[in-house]
């Protein structure tokens, strides 16, 4: 697959995070001649937090990670992730595979089993060939290096066309704190539950409970606000480790929260930019709703509408389909107070096409690769922003053939 | 557009219904050289019932029809429908257009304004050129004929590739009662609210309240169980007229209810068979759910999933995507009691791929143009059946270009 036209120019320079090292390896799980497994080893005393898919058919590694959140932070920890097989809907063999992999990582790294968090992404319903992963654990441990995060990001890709990374540095009490994160995700992306695979590391010092609260709150405004195709993965996981290596306590610090928000939003946007077949990056901004929850419903209804998404692909200023998506959302709306804009162009207001609407100007705007659809419901103060992409022939080609 | 490969061989022979006549005309609303408006005139003493979209941005004709349900059945009635423009999101001009058209039909036919039910289908947000319709009312009235129902069905088509009709004859108390119906619909089809445009006629005798109850109940099991693209129209309307010309009272008659169910299900299936870009007709049958509502959630989640629909288009037996759709549905589900079948082939059971699963046999099954996906949740007695089609390049081509 060619790289998405919406991809960033290059993988960003990510800072090393004290207390975290990485390595990637080619275990041959499904793909040939590429890294497909990564191991991150995290120093004792690190806080770990996570959010996961709420799918009723979530994978064995997801169930395992959820059970391990809150385990003893004084011990070494590790993240082990493979691509090519999701170990989802694999019955009791699924958890047996997770157990076998965790045992091997524990033996190699000295981390207790309940501090080892695994994830698997790829085909659903095939047994995970965990022996191939286990055969690589020693190599992965020996090759650990603080600078290998980019290769770790590459190892977890499936239909992704580029590796995703983001970073921030924030000064707290006169001292620098760093955040670095990686993510994978391209299809089966829907925001109602959680995310795709995301790993974020910081050298900040913060307790596990405080870190969990911050991650959950930020997730609600970032990864839970993106959608590619309304389909929610069985494997979605976000894990964050705070090593404390900087010696800076960030508990309750607003600047740190803002920096983390920026990193998570950046990664979330990169997932949308790599949406299967995407040619347009679309911001849907809803204001004036009865409450934030209604605004979110309307924003998602627009962002998930196949008719809105195909109109965007065709560079067609078809705002009638936005009206349709508002109408079907289930949120309170009043035709006569509703207004719609594409970028800065008001296309509809007062229950009617805007008086100075120009088809020509709006069509010209639709040729941009970054678009904003604004909807004001005019009945309250609720607001929500959601990010999505268009629906193209590329999405059909990828998904009518690829067994994911 | 070529005719859908799933279309019936030909338009069915529909019986004439005593008390109802039809005519179609070319008013030039949007399309050139084809009929785009139809008028049905219905004898005094007919019961009329209807169901409509629950969209918050529903069109002016829908709002007008809803207000008129229950009007005096002793008077003449009329249905006037145009294609090419939906008169939706057209502000106060929308209701002014409806009023002007109804006034003209009333003057021509002698029906009171509150017995005239209009509908409009096509582009959203453009003013309806109602003068072009009014100019054809006399012609439409003069050409009324009991046998013109097929031309009426053709006049209401938009992206439809074939005209849709269905009929049934049922014997009640030794006498024949006839039902004939027509429908249009191809894209912007989602079941949560109502239907596309559907008109059903019978010579049975039944009061308006009883007819309304029967139509609403049957709608819930037919049109509300289809989806093409999860997008709900602003214009969806179903109207049914019972003229009583047969002299047979069908109030509470089970055979009549069954016959009506068959006609409505047949029309609903034809809408799916004409789904934009469709190449496969798919029945999704969910059983063993906690309750019927949960079963319906799961069935719709599968039927609306872009990943399931593209896998079907690619003839890929990708049951992992069905697992995903069950998981995201929000319904109660237990991975270990879930079973999935494609046709008669059990592909997954007991939280795992079926022991005698054959990729070859399942792939061969996927080549059929009519498919059934069965999901048993194994936790209760709730069940639901939903009908949908696949998601293909054809859908993208139609919707990235067509301003509907």
mmCIF file of N, CA, C and O in Angstrom, chain A residues 275-324:
data_model
loop_
_atom_site.group_PDB
_atom_site.id
_atom_site.type_symbol
_atom_site.label_atom_id
_atom_site.label_comp_id
_atom_site.label_asym_id
_atom_site.label_seq_id
_atom_site.Cartn_x
_atom_site.Cartn_y
_atom_site.Cartn_z
ATOM 1 N N UNK A 275 -6.324 6.534 8.125
ATOM 2 C CA UNK A 275 -7.584 5.804 7.934
ATOM 3 C C UNK A 275 -7.549 5.085 6.600
ATOM 4 O O UNK A 275 -7.071 5.654 5.602
ATOM 5 N N UNK A 276 -8.036 3.868 6.574
ATOM 6 C CA UNK A 276 -7.950 3.071 5.342
ATOM 7 C C UNK A 276 -8.569 3.822 4.168
ATOM 8 O O UNK A 276 -9.747 4.160 4.186
ATOM 9 N N UNK A 277 -7.776 4.070 3.153
ATOM 10 C CA UNK A 277 -8.241 4.729 1.938
ATOM 11 C C UNK A 277 -8.432 6.235 2.051
ATOM 12 O O UNK A 277 -8.891 6.878 1.099
ATOM 13 N N UNK A 278 -8.083 6.836 3.205
ATOM 14 C CA UNK A 278 -8.385 8.255 3.445
ATOM 15 C C UNK A 278 -7.640 9.186 2.492
ATOM 16 O O UNK A 278 -6.454 8.996 2.216
ATOM 17 N N UNK A 279 -8.354 10.215 1.999
ATOM 18 C CA UNK A 279 -7.713 11.279 1.235
ATOM 19 C C UNK A 279 -7.998 12.648 1.843
ATOM 20 O O UNK A 279 -7.426 13.651 1.429
ATOM 21 N N UNK A 280 -8.921 12.715 2.838
ATOM 22 C CA UNK A 280 -9.268 13.981 3.493
ATOM 23 C C UNK A 280 -9.281 13.775 5.015
ATOM 24 O O UNK A 280 -9.828 12.773 5.497
ATOM 25 N N UNK A 281 -8.744 14.738 5.726
ATOM 26 C CA UNK A 281 -8.804 14.747 7.190
ATOM 27 C C UNK A 281 -9.894 15.744 7.577
ATOM 28 O O UNK A 281 -9.827 16.917 7.205
ATOM 29 N N UNK A 282 -10.888 15.279 8.302
ATOM 30 C CA UNK A 282 -12.079 16.091 8.541
ATOM 31 C C UNK A 282 -12.314 16.326 10.034
ATOM 32 O O UNK A 282 -12.371 15.378 10.816
ATOM 33 N N UNK A 283 -12.442 17.597 10.411
ATOM 34 C CA UNK A 283 -12.807 17.959 11.777
ATOM 35 C C UNK A 283 -14.305 18.270 11.786
ATOM 36 O O UNK A 283 -14.772 19.091 11.006
ATOM 37 N N UNK A 284 -15.044 17.592 12.652
ATOM 38 C CA UNK A 284 -16.475 17.867 12.792
ATOM 39 C C UNK A 284 -16.677 18.544 14.146
ATOM 40 O O UNK A 284 -16.417 17.949 15.183
ATOM 41 N N UNK A 285 -17.112 19.791 14.105
ATOM 42 C CA UNK A 285 -17.216 20.582 15.330
ATOM 43 C C UNK A 285 -18.684 20.937 15.557
ATOM 44 O O UNK A 285 -19.275 21.675 14.762
ATOM 45 N N UNK A 286 -19.244 20.414 16.612
ATOM 46 C CA UNK A 286 -20.653 20.671 16.910
ATOM 47 C C UNK A 286 -20.755 21.569 18.134
ATOM 48 O O UNK A 286 -20.128 21.302 19.159
ATOM 49 N N UNK A 287 -21.537 22.634 18.017
ATOM 50 C CA UNK A 287 -21.755 23.556 19.135
ATOM 51 C C UNK A 287 -23.261 23.792 19.288
ATOM 52 O O UNK A 287 -24.055 23.371 18.448
ATOM 53 N N UNK A 288 -23.636 24.462 20.390
ATOM 54 C CA UNK A 288 -25.026 24.869 20.566
ATOM 55 C C UNK A 288 -25.990 23.726 20.833
ATOM 56 O O UNK A 288 -27.197 23.879 20.668
ATOM 57 N N UNK A 289 -25.451 22.553 21.245
ATOM 58 C CA UNK A 289 -26.338 21.414 21.533
ATOM 59 C C UNK A 289 -26.900 21.553 22.945
ATOM 60 O O UNK A 289 -26.407 22.341 23.757
ATOM 61 N N UNK A 290 -27.933 20.740 23.219
ATOM 62 C CA UNK A 290 -28.557 20.757 24.548
ATOM 63 C C UNK A 290 -27.513 20.482 25.639
ATOM 64 O O UNK A 290 -27.512 21.105 26.677
ATOM 65 N N UNK A 291 -26.618 19.512 25.388
ATOM 66 C CA UNK A 291 -25.512 19.219 26.305
ATOM 67 C C UNK A 291 -24.369 18.584 25.517
ATOM 68 O O UNK A 291 -24.515 18.311 24.319
ATOM 69 N N UNK A 292 -23.239 18.347 26.180
ATOM 70 C CA UNK A 292 -22.070 17.794 25.484
ATOM 71 C C UNK A 292 -22.354 16.406 24.904
ATOM 72 O O UNK A 292 -21.856 16.058 23.828
ATOM 73 N N UNK A 293 -23.153 15.635 25.615
ATOM 74 C CA UNK A 293 -23.452 14.281 25.152
ATOM 75 C C UNK A 293 -24.241 14.315 23.840
ATOM 76 O O UNK A 293 -23.956 13.557 22.910
ATOM 77 N N UNK A 294 -25.219 15.201 23.741
ATOM 78 C CA UNK A 294 -25.962 15.375 22.491
ATOM 79 C C UNK A 294 -25.041 15.868 21.368
ATOM 80 O O UNK A 294 -25.147 15.421 20.222
ATOM 81 N N UNK A 295 -24.147 16.795 21.707
ATOM 82 C CA UNK A 295 -23.214 17.316 20.701
ATOM 83 C C UNK A 295 -22.349 16.183 20.156
ATOM 84 O O UNK A 295 -22.104 16.088 18.943
ATOM 85 N N UNK A 296 -21.902 15.297 21.044
ATOM 86 C CA UNK A 296 -21.054 14.170 20.645
ATOM 87 C C UNK A 296 -21.833 13.217 19.735
ATOM 88 O O UNK A 296 -21.303 12.720 18.735
ATOM 89 N N UNK A 297 -23.107 12.984 20.067
ATOM 90 C CA UNK A 297 -23.970 12.132 19.239
ATOM 91 C C UNK A 297 -24.079 12.681 17.814
ATOM 92 O O UNK A 297 -23.988 11.944 16.834
ATOM 93 N N UNK A 298 -24.311 13.986 17.713
ATOM 94 C CA UNK A 298 -24.450 14.618 16.395
ATOM 95 C C UNK A 298 -23.124 14.544 15.636
ATOM 96 O O UNK A 298 -23.089 14.190 14.447
ATOM 97 N N UNK A 299 -22.015 14.845 16.332
ATOM 98 C CA UNK A 299 -20.701 14.843 15.680
ATOM 99 C C UNK A 299 -20.375 13.448 15.146
ATOM 100 O O UNK A 299 -19.906 13.289 14.015
ATOM 101 N N UNK A 300 -20.658 12.417 15.947
ATOM 102 C CA UNK A 300 -20.386 11.048 15.506
ATOM 103 C C UNK A 300 -21.319 10.627 14.383
ATOM 104 O O UNK A 300 -20.916 9.894 13.479
ATOM 105 N N UNK A 301 -22.565 11.069 14.449
ATOM 106 C CA UNK A 301 -23.525 10.718 13.406
ATOM 107 C C UNK A 301 -23.052 11.261 12.059
ATOM 108 O O UNK A 301 -23.132 10.577 11.030
ATOM 109 N N UNK A 302 -22.524 12.481 12.061
ATOM 110 C CA UNK A 302 -21.971 13.071 10.833
ATOM 111 C C UNK A 302 -20.705 12.325 10.415
ATOM 112 O O UNK A 302 -20.542 11.928 9.263
ATOM 113 N N UNK A 303 -19.815 12.115 11.385
ATOM 114 C CA UNK A 303 -18.499 11.531 11.079
ATOM 115 C C UNK A 303 -18.596 10.079 10.638
ATOM 116 O O UNK A 303 -17.711 9.572 9.955
ATOM 117 N N UNK A 304 -19.662 9.377 11.033
ATOM 118 C CA UNK A 304 -19.825 7.975 10.640
ATOM 119 C C UNK A 304 -20.753 7.785 9.446
ATOM 120 O O UNK A 304 -20.904 6.661 8.985
ATOM 121 N N UNK A 305 -21.369 8.834 8.957
ATOM 122 C CA UNK A 305 -22.330 8.677 7.859
ATOM 123 C C UNK A 305 -21.619 8.335 6.552
ATOM 124 O O UNK A 305 -20.831 9.132 6.030
ATOM 125 N N UNK A 306 -21.904 7.177 5.971
ATOM 126 C CA UNK A 306 -21.287 6.829 4.683
ATOM 127 C C UNK A 306 -21.609 7.861 3.604
ATOM 128 O O UNK A 306 -20.779 8.119 2.734
ATOM 129 N N UNK A 307 -22.793 8.464 3.674
ATOM 130 C CA UNK A 307 -23.169 9.432 2.631
ATOM 131 C C UNK A 307 -22.403 10.739 2.789
ATOM 132 O O UNK A 307 -21.997 11.350 1.805
ATOM 133 N N UNK A 308 -22.191 11.187 4.030
ATOM 134 C CA UNK A 308 -21.364 12.384 4.247
ATOM 135 C C UNK A 308 -19.925 12.090 3.810
ATOM 136 O O UNK A 308 -19.287 12.883 3.101
ATOM 137 N N UNK A 309 -19.418 10.919 4.189
ATOM 138 C CA UNK A 309 -18.017 10.584 3.923
ATOM 139 C C UNK A 309 -17.734 10.382 2.427
ATOM 140 O O UNK A 309 -16.639 10.700 1.952
ATOM 141 N N UNK A 310 -18.715 9.843 1.694
ATOM 142 C CA UNK A 310 -18.509 9.688 0.250
ATOM 143 C C UNK A 310 -18.643 11.041 -0.459
ATOM 144 O O UNK A 310 -17.935 11.299 -1.430
ATOM 145 N N UNK A 311 -19.526 11.907 0.043
ATOM 146 C CA UNK A 311 -19.626 13.256 -0.544
ATOM 147 C C UNK A 311 -18.291 13.985 -0.388
ATOM 148 O O UNK A 311 -17.817 14.641 -1.330
ATOM 149 N N UNK A 312 -17.657 13.853 0.788
ATOM 150 C CA UNK A 312 -16.359 14.495 1.015
ATOM 151 C C UNK A 312 -15.317 13.909 0.061
ATOM 152 O O UNK A 312 -14.532 14.640 -0.545
ATOM 153 N N UNK A 313 -15.346 12.588 -0.114
ATOM 154 C CA UNK A 313 -14.411 11.943 -1.054
ATOM 155 C C UNK A 313 -14.591 12.516 -2.453
ATOM 156 O O UNK A 313 -13.626 12.712 -3.188
ATOM 157 N N UNK A 314 -15.848 12.801 -2.822
ATOM 158 C CA UNK A 314 -16.142 13.334 -4.154
ATOM 159 C C UNK A 314 -16.023 14.844 -4.236
ATOM 160 O O UNK A 314 -16.373 15.445 -5.251
ATOM 161 N N UNK A 315 -15.534 15.468 -3.134
ATOM 162 C CA UNK A 315 -15.353 16.927 -3.068
ATOM 163 C C UNK A 315 -16.657 17.653 -3.410
ATOM 164 O O UNK A 315 -16.669 18.701 -4.050
ATOM 165 N N UNK A 316 -17.766 17.045 -2.944
ATOM 166 C CA UNK A 316 -19.108 17.559 -3.211
ATOM 167 C C UNK A 316 -19.611 18.277 -1.953
ATOM 168 O O UNK A 316 -19.689 17.677 -0.882
ATOM 169 N N UNK A 317 -19.925 19.557 -2.062
ATOM 170 C CA UNK A 317 -20.386 20.361 -0.914
ATOM 171 C C UNK A 317 -21.835 20.001 -0.586
ATOM 172 O O UNK A 317 -22.722 20.847 -0.559
ATOM 173 N N UNK A 318 -22.072 18.714 -0.325
ATOM 174 C CA UNK A 318 -23.428 18.197 -0.177
ATOM 175 C C UNK A 318 -23.900 18.342 1.268
ATOM 176 O O UNK A 318 -24.001 17.365 2.015
ATOM 177 N N UNK A 319 -24.226 19.577 1.667
ATOM 178 C CA UNK A 319 -24.583 19.836 3.070
ATOM 179 C C UNK A 319 -25.940 19.230 3.425
ATOM 180 O O UNK A 319 -26.250 19.058 4.604
ATOM 181 N N UNK A 320 -26.755 18.854 2.428
ATOM 182 C CA UNK A 320 -28.021 18.173 2.700
ATOM 183 C C UNK A 320 -27.795 16.870 3.464
ATOM 184 O O UNK A 320 -28.598 16.471 4.301
ATOM 185 N N UNK A 321 -26.659 16.221 3.175
ATOM 186 C CA UNK A 321 -26.360 14.971 3.880
ATOM 187 C C UNK A 321 -25.974 15.243 5.329
ATOM 188 O O UNK A 321 -26.151 14.383 6.195
ATOM 189 N N UNK A 322 -25.427 16.429 5.601
ATOM 190 C CA UNK A 322 -25.135 16.812 6.995
ATOM 191 C C UNK A 322 -26.458 17.019 7.736
ATOM 192 O O UNK A 322 -26.625 16.578 8.878
ATOM 193 N N UNK A 323 -27.418 17.654 7.079
ATOM 194 C CA UNK A 323 -28.766 17.816 7.653
ATOM 195 C C UNK A 323 -29.345 16.443 8.005
ATOM 196 O O UNK A 323 -29.874 16.222 9.097
ATOM 197 N N UNK A 324 -29.222 15.506 7.076
ATOM 198 C CA UNK A 324 -29.716 14.146 7.294
ATOM 199 C C UNK A 324 -29.060 13.529 8.532
ATOM 200 O O UNK A 324 -29.733 12.954 9.393
#
